[in-house]
Short mmCIF file of C-alpha atoms and ligand atoms in Angstrom, two decimals:
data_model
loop_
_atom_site.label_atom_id
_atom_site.label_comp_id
_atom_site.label_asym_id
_atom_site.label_seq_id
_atom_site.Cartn_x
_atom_site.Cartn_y
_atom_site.Cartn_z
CA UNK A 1 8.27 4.24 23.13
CA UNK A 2 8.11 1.93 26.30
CA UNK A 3 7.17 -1.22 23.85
CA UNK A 4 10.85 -0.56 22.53
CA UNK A 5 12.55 -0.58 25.60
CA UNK A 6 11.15 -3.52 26.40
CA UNK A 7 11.38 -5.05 22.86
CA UNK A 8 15.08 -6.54 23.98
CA UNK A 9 13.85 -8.62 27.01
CA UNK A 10 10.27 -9.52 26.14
CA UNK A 11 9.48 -12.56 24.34
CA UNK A 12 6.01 -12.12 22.51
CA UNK A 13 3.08 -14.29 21.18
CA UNK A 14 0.21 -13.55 18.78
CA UNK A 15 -2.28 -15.63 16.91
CA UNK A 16 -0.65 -14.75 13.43
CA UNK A 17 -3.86 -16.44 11.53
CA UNK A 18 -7.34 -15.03 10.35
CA UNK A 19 -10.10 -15.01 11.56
CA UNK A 20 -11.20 -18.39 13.68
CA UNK A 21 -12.97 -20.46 13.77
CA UNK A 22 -11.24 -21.91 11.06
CA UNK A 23 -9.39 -25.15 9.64
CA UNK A 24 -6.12 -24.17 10.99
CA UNK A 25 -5.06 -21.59 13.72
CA UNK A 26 -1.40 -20.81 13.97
CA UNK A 27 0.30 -18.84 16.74
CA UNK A 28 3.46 -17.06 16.80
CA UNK A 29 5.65 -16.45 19.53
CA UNK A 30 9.28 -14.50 19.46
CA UNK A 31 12.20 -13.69 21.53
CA UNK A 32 14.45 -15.42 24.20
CA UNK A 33 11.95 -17.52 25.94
CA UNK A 34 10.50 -19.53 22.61
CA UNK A 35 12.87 -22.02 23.31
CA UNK A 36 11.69 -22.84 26.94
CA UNK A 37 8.50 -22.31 25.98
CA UNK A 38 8.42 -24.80 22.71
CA UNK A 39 10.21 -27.43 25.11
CA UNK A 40 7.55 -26.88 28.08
CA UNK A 41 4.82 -27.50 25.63
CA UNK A 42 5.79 -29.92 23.14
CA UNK A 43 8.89 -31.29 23.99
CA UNK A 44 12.33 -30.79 21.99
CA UNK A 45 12.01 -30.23 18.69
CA UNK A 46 14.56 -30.57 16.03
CA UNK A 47 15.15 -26.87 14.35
CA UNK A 48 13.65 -25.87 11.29
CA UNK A 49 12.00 -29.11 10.94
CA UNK A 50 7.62 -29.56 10.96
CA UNK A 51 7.05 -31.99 14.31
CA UNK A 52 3.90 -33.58 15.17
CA UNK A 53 2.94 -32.91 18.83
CA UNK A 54 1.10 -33.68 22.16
CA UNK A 55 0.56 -29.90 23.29
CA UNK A 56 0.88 -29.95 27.04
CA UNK A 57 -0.14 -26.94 29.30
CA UNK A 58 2.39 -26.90 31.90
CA UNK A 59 -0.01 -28.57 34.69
CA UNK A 60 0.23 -31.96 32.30
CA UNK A 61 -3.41 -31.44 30.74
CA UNK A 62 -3.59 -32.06 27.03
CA UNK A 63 -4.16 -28.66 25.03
CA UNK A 64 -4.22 -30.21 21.48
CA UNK A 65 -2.14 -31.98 18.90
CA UNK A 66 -0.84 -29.78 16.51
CA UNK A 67 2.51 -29.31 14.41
CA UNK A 68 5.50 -27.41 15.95
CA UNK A 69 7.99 -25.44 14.17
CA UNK A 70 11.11 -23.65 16.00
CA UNK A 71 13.34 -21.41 14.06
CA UNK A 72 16.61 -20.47 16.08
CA UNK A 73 17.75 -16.41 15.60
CA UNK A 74 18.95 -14.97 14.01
CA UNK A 75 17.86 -16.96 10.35
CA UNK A 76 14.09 -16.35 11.48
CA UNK A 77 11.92 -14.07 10.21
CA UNK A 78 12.81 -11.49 13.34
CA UNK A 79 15.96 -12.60 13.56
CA UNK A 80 14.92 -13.77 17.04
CA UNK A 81 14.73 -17.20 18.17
CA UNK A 82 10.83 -18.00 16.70
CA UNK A 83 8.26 -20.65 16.63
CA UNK A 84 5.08 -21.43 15.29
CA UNK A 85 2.01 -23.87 16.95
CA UNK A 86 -0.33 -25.32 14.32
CA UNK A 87 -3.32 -26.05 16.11
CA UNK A 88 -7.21 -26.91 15.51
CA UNK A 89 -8.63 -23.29 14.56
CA UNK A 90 -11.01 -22.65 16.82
CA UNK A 91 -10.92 -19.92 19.26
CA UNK A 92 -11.20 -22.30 22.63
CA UNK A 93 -7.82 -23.84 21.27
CA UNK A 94 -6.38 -20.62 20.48
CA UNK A 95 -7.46 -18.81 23.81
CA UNK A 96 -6.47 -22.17 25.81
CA UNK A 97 -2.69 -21.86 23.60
CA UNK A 98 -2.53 -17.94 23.95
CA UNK A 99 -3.13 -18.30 27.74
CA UNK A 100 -0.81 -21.01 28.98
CA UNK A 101 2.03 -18.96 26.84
CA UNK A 102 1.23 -15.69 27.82
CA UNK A 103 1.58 -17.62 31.72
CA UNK A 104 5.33 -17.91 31.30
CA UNK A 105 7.13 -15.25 32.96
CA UNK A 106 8.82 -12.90 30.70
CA UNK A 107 6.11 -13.50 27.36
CA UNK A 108 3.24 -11.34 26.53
CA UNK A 109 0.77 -10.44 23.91
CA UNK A 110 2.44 -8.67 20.73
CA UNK A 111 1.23 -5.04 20.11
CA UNK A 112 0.19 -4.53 16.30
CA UNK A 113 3.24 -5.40 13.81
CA UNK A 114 5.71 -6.05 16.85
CA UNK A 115 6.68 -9.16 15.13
CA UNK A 116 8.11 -6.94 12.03
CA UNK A 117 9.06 -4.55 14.00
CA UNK A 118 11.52 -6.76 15.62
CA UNK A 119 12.86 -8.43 11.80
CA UNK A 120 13.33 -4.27 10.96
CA UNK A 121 15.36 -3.49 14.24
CA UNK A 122 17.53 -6.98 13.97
CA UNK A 123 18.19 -5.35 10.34
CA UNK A 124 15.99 -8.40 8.70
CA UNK A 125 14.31 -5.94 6.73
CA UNK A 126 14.74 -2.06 5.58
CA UNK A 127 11.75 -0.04 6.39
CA UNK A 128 10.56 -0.05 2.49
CA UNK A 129 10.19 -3.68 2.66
CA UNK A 130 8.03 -3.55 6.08
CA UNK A 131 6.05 -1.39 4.41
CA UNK A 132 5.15 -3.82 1.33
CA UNK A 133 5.02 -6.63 3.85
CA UNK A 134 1.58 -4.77 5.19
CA UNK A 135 0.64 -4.38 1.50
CA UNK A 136 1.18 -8.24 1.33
CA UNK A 137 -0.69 -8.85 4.08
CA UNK A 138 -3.80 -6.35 2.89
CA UNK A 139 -3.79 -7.49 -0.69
CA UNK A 140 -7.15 -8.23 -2.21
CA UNK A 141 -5.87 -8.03 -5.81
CA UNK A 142 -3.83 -9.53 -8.16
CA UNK A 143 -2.13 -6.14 -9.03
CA UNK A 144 -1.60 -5.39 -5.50
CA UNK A 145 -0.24 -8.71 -4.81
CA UNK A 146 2.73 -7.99 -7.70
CA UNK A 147 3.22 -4.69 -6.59
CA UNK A 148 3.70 -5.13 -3.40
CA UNK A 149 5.44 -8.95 -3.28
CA UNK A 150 8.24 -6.87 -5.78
CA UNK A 151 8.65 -4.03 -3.50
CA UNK A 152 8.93 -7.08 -0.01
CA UNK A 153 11.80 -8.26 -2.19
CA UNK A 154 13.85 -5.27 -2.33
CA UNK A 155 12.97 -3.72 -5.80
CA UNK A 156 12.22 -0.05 -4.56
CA UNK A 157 14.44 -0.32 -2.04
CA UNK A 158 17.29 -0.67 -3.84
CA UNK A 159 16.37 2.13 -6.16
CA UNK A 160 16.85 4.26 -2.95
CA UNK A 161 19.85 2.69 -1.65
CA UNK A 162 21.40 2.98 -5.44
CA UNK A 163 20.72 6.68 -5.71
CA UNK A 164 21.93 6.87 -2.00
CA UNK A 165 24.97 5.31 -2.83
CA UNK A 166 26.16 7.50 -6.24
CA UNK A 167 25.45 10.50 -3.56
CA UNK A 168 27.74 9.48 -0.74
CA UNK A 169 29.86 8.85 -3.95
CA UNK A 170 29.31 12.50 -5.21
CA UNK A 171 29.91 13.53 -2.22
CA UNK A 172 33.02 11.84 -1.25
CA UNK A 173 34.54 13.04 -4.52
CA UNK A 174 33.56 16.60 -3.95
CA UNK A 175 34.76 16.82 -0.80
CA UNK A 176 38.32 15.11 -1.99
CA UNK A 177 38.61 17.97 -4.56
CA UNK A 178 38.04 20.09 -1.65
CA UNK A 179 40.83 18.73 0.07
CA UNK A 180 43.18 19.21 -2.68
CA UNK A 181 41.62 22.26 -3.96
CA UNK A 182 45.41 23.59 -3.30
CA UNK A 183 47.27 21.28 -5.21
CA UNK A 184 47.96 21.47 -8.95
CA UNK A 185 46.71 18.41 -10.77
CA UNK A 186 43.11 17.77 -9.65
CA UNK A 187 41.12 17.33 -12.74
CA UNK A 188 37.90 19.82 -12.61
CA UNK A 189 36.69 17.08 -14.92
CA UNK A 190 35.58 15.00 -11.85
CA UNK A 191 33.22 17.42 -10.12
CA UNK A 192 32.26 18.52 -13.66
CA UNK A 193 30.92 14.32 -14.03
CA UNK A 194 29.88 14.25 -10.51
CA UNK A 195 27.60 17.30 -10.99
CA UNK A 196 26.13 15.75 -14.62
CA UNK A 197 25.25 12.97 -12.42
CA UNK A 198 23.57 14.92 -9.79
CA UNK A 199 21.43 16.81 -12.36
CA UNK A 200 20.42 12.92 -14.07
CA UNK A 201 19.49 11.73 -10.53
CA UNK A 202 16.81 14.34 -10.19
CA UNK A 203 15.35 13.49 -13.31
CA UNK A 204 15.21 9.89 -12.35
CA UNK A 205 13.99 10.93 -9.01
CA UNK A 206 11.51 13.39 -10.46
CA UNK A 207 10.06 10.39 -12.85
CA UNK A 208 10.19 7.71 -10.10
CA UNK A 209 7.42 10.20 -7.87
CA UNK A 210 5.58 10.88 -10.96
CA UNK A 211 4.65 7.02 -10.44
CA UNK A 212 2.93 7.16 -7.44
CA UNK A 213 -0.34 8.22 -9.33
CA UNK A 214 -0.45 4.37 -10.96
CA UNK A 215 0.77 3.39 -7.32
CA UNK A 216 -2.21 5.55 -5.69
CA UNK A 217 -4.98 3.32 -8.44
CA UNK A 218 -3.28 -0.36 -7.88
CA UNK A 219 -3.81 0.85 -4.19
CA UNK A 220 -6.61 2.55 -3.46
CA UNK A 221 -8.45 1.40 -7.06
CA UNK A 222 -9.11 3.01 -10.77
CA UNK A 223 -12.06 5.23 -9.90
CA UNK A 224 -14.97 5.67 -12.54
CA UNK A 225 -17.54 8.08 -12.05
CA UNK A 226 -20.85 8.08 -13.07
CA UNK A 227 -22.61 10.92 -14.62
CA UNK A 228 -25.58 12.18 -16.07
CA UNK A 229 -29.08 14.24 -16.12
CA UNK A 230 -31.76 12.55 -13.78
CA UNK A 231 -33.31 9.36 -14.75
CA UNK A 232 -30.44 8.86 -17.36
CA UNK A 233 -30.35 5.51 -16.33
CA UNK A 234 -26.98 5.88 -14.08
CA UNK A 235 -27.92 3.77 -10.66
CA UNK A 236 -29.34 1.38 -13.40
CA UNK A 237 -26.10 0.84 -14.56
CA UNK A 238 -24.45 0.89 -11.53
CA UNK A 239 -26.89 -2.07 -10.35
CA UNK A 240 -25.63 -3.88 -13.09
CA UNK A 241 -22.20 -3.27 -12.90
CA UNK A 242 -22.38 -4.09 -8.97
CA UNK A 243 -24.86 -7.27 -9.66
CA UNK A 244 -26.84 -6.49 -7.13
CA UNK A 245 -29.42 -3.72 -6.23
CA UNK A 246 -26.91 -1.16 -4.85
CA UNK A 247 -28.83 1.83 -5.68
CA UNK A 248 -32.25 2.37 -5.56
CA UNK A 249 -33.84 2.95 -9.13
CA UNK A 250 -37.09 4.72 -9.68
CA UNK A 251 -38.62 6.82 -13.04
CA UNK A 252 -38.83 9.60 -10.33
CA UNK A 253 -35.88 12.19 -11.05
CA UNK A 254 -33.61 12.83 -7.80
CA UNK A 255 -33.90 9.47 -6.42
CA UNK A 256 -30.07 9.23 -5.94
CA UNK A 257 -29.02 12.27 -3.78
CA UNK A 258 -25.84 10.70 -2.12
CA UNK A 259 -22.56 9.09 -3.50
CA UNK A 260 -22.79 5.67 -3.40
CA UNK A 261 -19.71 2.90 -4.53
CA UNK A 262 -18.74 -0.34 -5.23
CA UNK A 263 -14.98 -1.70 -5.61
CA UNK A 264 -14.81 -4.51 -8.42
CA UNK A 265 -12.15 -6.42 -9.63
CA UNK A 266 -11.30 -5.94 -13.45
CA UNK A 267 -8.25 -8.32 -14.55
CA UNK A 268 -6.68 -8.04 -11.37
CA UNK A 269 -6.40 -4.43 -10.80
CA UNK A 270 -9.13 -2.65 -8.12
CA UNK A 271 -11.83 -0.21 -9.75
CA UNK A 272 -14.58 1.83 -7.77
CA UNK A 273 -17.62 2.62 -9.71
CA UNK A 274 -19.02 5.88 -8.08
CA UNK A 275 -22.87 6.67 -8.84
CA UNK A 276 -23.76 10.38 -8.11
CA UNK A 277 -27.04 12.53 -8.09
CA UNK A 278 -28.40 13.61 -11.32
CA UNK A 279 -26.92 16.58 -12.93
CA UNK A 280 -29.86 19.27 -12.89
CA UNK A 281 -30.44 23.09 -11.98
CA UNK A 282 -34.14 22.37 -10.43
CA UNK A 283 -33.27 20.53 -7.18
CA UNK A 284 -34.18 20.61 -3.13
CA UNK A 285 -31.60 21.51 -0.57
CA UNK A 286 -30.36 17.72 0.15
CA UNK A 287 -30.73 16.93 -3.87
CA UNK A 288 -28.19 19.97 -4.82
CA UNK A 289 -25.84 18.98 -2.32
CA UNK A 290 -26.10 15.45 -3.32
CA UNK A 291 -25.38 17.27 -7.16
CA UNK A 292 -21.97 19.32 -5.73
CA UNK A 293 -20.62 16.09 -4.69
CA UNK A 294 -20.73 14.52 -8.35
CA UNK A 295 -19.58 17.48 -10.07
CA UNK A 296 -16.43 17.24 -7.31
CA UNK A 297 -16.04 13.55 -7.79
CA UNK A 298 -16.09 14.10 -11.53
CA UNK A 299 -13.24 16.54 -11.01
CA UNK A 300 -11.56 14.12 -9.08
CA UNK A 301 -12.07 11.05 -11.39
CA UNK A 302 -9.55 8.45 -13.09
CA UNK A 303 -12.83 8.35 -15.60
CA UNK A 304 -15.90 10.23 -15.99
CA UNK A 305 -19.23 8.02 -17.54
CA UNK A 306 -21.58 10.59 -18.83
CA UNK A 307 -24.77 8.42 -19.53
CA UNK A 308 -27.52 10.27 -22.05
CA UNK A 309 -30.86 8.89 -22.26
CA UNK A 310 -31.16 7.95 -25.61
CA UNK A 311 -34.75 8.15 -25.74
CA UNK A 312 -34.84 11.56 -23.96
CA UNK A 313 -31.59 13.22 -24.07
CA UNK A 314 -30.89 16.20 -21.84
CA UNK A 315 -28.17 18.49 -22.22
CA UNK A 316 -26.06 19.22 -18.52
CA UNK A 317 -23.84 21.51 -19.56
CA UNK A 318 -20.24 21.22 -18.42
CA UNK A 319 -18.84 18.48 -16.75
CA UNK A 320 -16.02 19.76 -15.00
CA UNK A 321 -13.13 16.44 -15.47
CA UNK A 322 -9.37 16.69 -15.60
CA UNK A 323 -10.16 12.67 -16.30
CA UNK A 324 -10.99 10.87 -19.83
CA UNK A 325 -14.74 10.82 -20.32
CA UNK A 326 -17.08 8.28 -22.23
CA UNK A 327 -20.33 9.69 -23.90
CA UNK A 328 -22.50 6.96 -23.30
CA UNK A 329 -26.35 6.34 -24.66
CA UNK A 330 -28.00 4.78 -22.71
CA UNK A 331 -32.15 2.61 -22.62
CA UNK A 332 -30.46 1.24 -26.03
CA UNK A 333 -33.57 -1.64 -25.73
CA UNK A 334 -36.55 1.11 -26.44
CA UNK A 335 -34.16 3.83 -28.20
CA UNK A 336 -34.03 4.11 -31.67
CA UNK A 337 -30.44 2.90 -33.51
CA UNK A 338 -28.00 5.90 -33.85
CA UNK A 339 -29.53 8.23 -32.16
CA UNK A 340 -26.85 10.77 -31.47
CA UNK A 341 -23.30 11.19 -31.00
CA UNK A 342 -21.38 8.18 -28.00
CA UNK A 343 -18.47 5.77 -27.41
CA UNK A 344 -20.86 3.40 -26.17
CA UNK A 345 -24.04 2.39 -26.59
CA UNK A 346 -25.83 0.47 -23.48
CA UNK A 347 -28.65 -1.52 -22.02
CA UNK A 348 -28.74 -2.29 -18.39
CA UNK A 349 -32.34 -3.54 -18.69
CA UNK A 350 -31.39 -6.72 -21.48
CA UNK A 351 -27.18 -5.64 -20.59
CA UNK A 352 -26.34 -4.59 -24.68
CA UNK A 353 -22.93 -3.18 -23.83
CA UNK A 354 -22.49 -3.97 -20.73
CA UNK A 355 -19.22 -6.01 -21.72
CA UNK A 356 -17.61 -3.33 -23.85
CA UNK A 357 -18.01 -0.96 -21.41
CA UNK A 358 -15.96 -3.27 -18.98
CA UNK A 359 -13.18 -3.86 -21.66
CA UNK A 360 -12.67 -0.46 -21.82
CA UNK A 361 -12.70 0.36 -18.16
CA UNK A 362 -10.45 -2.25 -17.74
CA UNK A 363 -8.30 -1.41 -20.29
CA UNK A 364 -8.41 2.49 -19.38
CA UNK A 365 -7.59 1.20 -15.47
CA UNK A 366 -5.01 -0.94 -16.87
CA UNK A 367 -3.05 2.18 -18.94
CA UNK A 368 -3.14 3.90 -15.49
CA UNK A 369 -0.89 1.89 -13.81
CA UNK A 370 1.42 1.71 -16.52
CA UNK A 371 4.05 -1.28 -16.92
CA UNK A 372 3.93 -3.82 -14.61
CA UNK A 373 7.29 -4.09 -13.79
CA UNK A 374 7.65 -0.27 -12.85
CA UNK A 375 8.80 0.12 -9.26
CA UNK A 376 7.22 3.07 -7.64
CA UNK A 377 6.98 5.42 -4.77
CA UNK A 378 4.28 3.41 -2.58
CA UNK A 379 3.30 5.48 0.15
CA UNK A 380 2.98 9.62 0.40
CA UNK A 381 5.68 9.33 2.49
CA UNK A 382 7.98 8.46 0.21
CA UNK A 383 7.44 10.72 -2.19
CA UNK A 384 7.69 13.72 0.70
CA UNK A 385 11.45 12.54 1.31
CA UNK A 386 11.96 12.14 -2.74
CA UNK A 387 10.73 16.31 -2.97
CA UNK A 388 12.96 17.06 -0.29
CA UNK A 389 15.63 14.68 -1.71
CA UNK A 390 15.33 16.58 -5.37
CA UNK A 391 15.28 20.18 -3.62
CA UNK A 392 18.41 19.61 -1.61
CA UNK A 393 19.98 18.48 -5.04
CA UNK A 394 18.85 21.75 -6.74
CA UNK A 395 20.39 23.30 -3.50
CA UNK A 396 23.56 21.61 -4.22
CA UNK A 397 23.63 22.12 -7.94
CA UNK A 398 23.66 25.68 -7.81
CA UNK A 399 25.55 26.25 -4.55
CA UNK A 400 27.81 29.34 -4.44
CA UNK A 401 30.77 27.18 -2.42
CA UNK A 402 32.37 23.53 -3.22
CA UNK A 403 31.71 23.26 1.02
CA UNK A 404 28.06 24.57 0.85
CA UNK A 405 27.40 21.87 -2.33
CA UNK A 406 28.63 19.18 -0.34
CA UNK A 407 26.75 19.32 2.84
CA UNK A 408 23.57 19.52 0.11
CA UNK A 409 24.61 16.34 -1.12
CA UNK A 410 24.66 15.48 2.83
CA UNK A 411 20.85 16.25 3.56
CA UNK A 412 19.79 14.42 -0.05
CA UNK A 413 21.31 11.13 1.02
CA UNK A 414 19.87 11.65 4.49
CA UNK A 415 16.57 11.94 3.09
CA UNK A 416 16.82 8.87 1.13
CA UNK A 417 18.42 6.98 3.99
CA UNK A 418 14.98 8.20 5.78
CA UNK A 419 13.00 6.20 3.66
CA UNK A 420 14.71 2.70 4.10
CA UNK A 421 15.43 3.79 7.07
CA UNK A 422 18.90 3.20 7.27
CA UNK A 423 19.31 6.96 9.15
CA UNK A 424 17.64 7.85 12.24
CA UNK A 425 14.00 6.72 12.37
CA UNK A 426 12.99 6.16 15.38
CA UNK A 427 10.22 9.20 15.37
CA UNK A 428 8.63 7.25 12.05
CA UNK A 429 8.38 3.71 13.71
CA UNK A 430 5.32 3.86 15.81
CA UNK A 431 3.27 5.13 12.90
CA UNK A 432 4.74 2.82 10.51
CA UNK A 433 3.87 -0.17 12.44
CA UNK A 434 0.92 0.80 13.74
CA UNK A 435 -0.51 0.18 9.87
CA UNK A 436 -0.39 -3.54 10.80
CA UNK A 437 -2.55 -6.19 12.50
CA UNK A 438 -1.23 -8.53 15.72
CA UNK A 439 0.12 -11.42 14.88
CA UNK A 440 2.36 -9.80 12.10
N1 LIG B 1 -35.81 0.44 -20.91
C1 LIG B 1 -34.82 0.80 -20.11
N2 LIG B 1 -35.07 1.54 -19.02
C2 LIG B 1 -34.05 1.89 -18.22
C3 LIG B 1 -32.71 1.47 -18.51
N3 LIG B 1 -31.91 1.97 -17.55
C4 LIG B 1 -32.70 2.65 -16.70
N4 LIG B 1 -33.99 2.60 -17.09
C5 LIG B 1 -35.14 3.21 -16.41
O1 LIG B 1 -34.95 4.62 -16.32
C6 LIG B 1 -35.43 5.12 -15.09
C7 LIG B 1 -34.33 5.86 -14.36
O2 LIG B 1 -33.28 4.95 -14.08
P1 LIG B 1 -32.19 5.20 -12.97
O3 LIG B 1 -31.17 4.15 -13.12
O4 LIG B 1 -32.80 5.41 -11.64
O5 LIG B 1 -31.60 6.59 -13.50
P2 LIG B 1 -30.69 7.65 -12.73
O6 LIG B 1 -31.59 8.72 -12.25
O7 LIG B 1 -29.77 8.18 -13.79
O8 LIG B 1 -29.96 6.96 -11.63
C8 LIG B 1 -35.94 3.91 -14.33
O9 LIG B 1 -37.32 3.83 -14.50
C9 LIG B 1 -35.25 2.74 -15.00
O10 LIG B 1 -36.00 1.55 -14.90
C10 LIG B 1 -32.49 0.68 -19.69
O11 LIG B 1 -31.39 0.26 -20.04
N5 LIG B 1 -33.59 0.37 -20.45
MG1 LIG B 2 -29.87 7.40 -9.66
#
């Protein structure tokens, strides 16, 4: 809490790039002394405009050339006054740049998403919209890239401020019919519409959280699990699907006793390919554990691969799955044709399959997310302030007094003003920004 007491007064600098050395470093700085700070450096600059510049450190020395931008508040991105130095990337530059700013009084190094954390206090920026800025900033697929450059625009955010807004409406008119409860002529029709609305919200609502499943997968990744008896030919296929030698692959059953993963990218969405331990009843101590874990991973799947060595097939029983599985043969290179009962037929050794068996990962990962345009729920806690949302409308449905109904209303618009954080969140800020890097 001390950073935002002092958020007001301090001006703050970060290098907002990657990693250096690179082509380009560029470094951020925010808050009332930018403006000194730009004209100490580099001279007046016209606002808003790219200038080409001698950078100066304030003994006269020559820093670097580099371009200068200055953006007066509040049309910046923190709604502070803000400017950006374009220097040579590497990290003598950016030290040497970071140094002589961090020397005038009154600027100093920004703490982890301070930068956004000044656009969401200046009112830049709801709280749902920081949030999918961090998703913008940590996207490594296309899918995630969509989903989250959608939700930094607004989209689920103004799903919550719409349902927000019909129940300060609801609200408003129950409490008017309170009011005139005595006279004559109010219509019992209105609460009667207001209340058919209230019960159509927490179906939306209820369908909305359902979501966060596909939001969970274009997150975290479409997770396939790989299954099988020993020496099926699973960390074969895993190899193959990781192009590399992941997993160690011997004729000796048990080799794999641990989990082991790779994350791929399949048409833009993220999929982890999980290869377990071999499914068998005659195992060591570190071997069965190793076989618990699959079984649990299975359970826990998006999609369960159950490879069968064609040439040897051995039954493992049950595969415990609440996920879609694919019975897949597998050595089809020294197996006869047709030998038994599968979706797929493979080959890791001469890769007969191998292509299929992506399409319909792929296409399987792809169903899981559903539509593309869907907004959903994107973090956990969103969908804990939708549940309490829905159960204060319940509350409010079947309240025994007009009074009692409305002050339920009161607590479900709270809760969704919590999430955009347009009502009292200051207890939710640290952890919220703490998801970021410096320099953002
Ligand atoms: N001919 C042939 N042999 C395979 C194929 N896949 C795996 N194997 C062999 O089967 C044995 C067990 O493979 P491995 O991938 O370790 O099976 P795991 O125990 O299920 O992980 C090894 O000797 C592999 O070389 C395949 O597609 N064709
Ligand atoms: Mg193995």
């Amino acid at each position: 809490m001390v950073s935002q007491m002092m958020t007001s007064k301090d001006s703050i600098v970060a290098l907002s790039s990657g990693r250096l050395p690179a082509g380009i470093a560029v470094i951020r700085i925010s808050g009332p002394k930018t403006r000194f700070v730009v004209e100490t450096i580099a001279g007046s600059v016209k606002d808003r405009f790219t200038t080409l510049r001698k950078l100066r450190a304030p003994d006269g020395s020559t820093i670097d050339h580099g371009l200068v931008l200055f953006f007066p508040g509040p049309a910046s991105f923190t709604g502070e006054d803000v400017a950006e130095f374009h220097v040579h990337g590497s990290r003598a530059v950016a030290a040497k740049m970071l140094e002589t700013i961090t020397g005038f009084e009154g600027v100093r190094h920004a703490e982890p998403g301070e930068f956004t954390r000044r656009a969401f206090l200046n009112g830049k920026l709801d709280l749902v919209e920081t949030e999918a800025i961090a998703d913008l900033v940590n996207a490594e697929t296309e899918a995630q890239r969509r989903f989250a450059v959608r939700n930094a625009e607004g989209a689920q955010s103004d799903l919550y401020a719409n349902w927000r807004r019909r129940l300060i409406h609801a609200r408003a008119m129950i409490e008017a019919e309170i009011d005139f409860a005595d006279e004559e002529d109010v219509p019992g029709s209105v609460s009667d519409a207001v209340w058919s609305d209230v019960a159509a919200m927490i179906g939306e609502i209820e369908r909305h959280i359902e979501g966060f499943k596909a939001a969970e997968i274009i997150r975290d990744g479409f997770e396939v699990v790989i299954v099988g008896a020993p020496n099926a030919g699973k960390s074969s296929l895993f190899n193959a699907l990781a192009q590399r030698e992941a997993a160690i692959v011997t004729d000796e059953p048990g080799t794999t006793r641990d989990l082991l993963e790779v994350v791929m990218d399949l048409n833009g969405l993220k999929v982890r390919i999980v290869d377990t331990a071999g499914l068998r009843h005659a195992a060591g101590k570190v071997e069965s554990i190793g076989i618990e874990r699959a079984r649990a991973k299975a359970g826990a799947a998006d999609l369960v691969l159950l490879l069968e060595d064609m040439a040897d097939p051995v039954a493992v029983g049950d595969v415990p799955s609440g996920a879609p599985l694919l019975r897949i043969g597998t050595k089809a290179d020294i197996a006869a044709a047709g030998a038994g009962d599968y979706d797929l037929v493979i080959s890791s050794k001469d890769g007969t399959g191998l292509d299929p068996l992506l399409a319909q990962i792929g296409s399987r990962a792809a169903a899981a997310v559903g539509g593309s345009g869907d907004v959903l729920p994107s973090r956990l806690r969103h969908v804990e302030l939708l549940t309490k949302t829905t159960g204060f409308l319940r509350a409010a449905l079947s309240g025994r007094s007009q009074e009692l109904r409305a002050e339920e209303l009161r607590l479900a618009a709270d809760r969704l003003g919590r999430i955009i954080g347009a009502v009292d969140v200051e207890d939710l800020l640290d952890v919220i920004f703490s998801q970021f890097c410096i320099g953002k």
